[in-house]
Coordinates of C-alpha atoms in Angstrom, one line a residue:
X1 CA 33.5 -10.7 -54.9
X2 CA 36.3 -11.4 -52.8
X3 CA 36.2 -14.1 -49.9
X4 CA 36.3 -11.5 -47.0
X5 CA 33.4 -10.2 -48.8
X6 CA 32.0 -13.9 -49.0
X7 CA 32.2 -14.5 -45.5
X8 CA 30.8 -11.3 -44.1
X9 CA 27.6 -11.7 -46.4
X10 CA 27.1 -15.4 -44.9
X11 CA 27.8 -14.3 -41.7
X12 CA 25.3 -11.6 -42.0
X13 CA 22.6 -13.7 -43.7
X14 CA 23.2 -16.2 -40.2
X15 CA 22.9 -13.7 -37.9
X16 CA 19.6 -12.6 -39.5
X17 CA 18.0 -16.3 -40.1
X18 CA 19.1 -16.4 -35.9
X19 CA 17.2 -13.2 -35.2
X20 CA 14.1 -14.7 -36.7
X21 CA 13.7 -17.7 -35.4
X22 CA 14.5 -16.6 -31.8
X23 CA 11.5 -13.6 -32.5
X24 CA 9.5 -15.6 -34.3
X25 CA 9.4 -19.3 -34.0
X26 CA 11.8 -20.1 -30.4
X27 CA 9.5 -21.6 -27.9
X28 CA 10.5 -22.1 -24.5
X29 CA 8.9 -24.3 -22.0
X30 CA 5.3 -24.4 -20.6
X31 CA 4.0 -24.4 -16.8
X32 CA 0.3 -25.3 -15.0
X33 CA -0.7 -22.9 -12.5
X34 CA -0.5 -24.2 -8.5
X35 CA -3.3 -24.1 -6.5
X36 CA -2.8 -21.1 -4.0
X37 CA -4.1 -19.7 -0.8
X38 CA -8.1 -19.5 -1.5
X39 CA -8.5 -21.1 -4.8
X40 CA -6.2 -18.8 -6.3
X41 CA -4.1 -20.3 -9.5
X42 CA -0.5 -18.6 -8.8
X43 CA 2.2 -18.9 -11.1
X44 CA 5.8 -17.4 -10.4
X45 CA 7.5 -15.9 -14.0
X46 CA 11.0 -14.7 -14.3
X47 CA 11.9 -11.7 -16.3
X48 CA 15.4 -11.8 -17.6
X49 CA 16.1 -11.5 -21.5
X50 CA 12.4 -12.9 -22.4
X51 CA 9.3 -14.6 -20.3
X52 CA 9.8 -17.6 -18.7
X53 CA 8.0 -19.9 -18.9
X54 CA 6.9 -18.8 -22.9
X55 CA 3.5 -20.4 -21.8
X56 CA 1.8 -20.1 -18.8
X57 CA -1.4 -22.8 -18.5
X58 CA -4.9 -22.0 -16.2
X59 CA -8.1 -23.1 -16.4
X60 CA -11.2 -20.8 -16.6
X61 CA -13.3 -19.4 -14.1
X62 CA -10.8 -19.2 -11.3
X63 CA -8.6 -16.4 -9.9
X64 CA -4.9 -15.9 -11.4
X65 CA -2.3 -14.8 -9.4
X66 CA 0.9 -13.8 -11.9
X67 CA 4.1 -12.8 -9.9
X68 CA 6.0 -11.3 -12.2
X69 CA 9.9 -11.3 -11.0
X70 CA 11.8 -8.6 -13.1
X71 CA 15.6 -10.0 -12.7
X72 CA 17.2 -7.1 -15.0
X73 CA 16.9 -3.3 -15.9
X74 CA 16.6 -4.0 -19.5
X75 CA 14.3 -1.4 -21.2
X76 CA 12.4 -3.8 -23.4
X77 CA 11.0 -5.8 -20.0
X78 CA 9.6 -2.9 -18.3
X79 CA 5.9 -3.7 -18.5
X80 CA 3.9 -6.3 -19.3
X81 CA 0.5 -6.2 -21.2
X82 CA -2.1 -8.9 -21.2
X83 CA -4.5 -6.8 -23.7
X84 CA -7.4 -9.4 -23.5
X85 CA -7.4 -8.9 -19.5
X86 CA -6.9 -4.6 -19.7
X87 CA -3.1 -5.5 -17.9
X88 CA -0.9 -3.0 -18.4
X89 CA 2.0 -3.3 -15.7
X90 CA 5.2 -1.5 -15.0
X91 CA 7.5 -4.1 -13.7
X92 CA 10.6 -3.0 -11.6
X93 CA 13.6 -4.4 -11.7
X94 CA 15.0 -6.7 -8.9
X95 CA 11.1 -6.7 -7.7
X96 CA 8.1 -9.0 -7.6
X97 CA 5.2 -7.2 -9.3
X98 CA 1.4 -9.6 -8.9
X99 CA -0.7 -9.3 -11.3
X100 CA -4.3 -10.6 -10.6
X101 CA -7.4 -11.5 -13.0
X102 CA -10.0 -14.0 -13.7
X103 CA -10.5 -15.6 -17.6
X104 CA -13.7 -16.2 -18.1
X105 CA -13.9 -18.1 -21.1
X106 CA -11.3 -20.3 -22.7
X107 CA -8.9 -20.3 -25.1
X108 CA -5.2 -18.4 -25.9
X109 CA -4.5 -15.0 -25.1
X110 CA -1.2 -13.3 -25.7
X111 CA 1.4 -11.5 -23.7
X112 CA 4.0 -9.2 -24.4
X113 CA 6.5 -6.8 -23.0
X114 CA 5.7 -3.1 -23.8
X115 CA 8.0 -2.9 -26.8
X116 CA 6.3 -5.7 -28.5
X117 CA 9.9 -7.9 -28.6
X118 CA 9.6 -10.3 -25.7
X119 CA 5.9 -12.5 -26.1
X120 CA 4.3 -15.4 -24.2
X121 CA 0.9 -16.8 -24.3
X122 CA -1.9 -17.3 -21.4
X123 CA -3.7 -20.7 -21.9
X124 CA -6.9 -20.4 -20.4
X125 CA -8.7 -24.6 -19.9
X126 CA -12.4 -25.1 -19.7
X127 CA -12.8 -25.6 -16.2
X128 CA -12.7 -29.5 -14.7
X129 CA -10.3 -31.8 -14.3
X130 CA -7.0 -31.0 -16.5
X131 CA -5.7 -33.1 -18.8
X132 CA -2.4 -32.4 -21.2
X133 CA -4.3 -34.0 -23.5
X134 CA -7.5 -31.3 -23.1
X135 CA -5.2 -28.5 -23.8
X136 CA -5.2 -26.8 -27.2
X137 CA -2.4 -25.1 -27.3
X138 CA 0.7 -27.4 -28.5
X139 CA 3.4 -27.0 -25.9
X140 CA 0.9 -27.9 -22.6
X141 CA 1.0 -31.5 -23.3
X142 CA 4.8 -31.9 -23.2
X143 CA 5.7 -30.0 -20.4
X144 CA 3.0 -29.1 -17.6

């Protein structure tokens, strides 16, 4: 094998160990809902080259108020699907798209874009006070 050959294997084998762990196991940061106008718990996500925040924190029982702001025309973040909730959205670019719904029960419930590439996650609290500490989901504590 020569050393052209050496370096374009180890580049290669980099560039795939990348693509995995910003797919797979990359975790951005984590946000709490605000209180909004009538009790409704809004949060304000950014579309451009993934979700952000990756997490998005709310407590049960209470309206949700998602405004999804689509800041590109990329193919992959043209919809976003909350399957749990039956959310299935088309989100145009340069445009704020709400999405509203009420969790019920507890617990974590994926999102994704409608190519299956770009994920987040939906932590739904028991309802009560919030604590970082009552959070299940790993990220909450750190950064909401």
């Amino acid at each position: 094998m020569t050393s052209t050959q050496i370096v374009v294997t180890a580049l290669g084998a980099v560039a795939i160990v990348w693509v995995l762990w910003y797919f797979l196991f990359s975790r951005g940061t984590a946000v709490a809902a605000t209180a909004g106008a009538a009790g409704v718990q809004e949060v304000r996500v950014i579309v451009k080259g993934g979700y952000t925040p990756d997490t998005i924190v709310v407590q049960a029982g209470k309206p949700v108020r998602l405004q999804f702001y689509r800041d590109e025309t990329a193919d992959c973040s043209e919809r976003v699907v909350f399957e749990q909730f039956g959310v299935d959205q088309q989100l145009p670019p340069f445009q704020t798209t709400a999405i509203e719904f009420t969790p019920d029960e507890p617990g974590e419930f994926p999102f994704r874009c409608g190519m299956n590439m770009l994920k987040g996650l939906l932590v739904v609290e028991p309802e009560g006070d919030r604590r970082a500490a009552s959070s299940p989901h790993k990220f909450h504590g750190a950064k909401a």
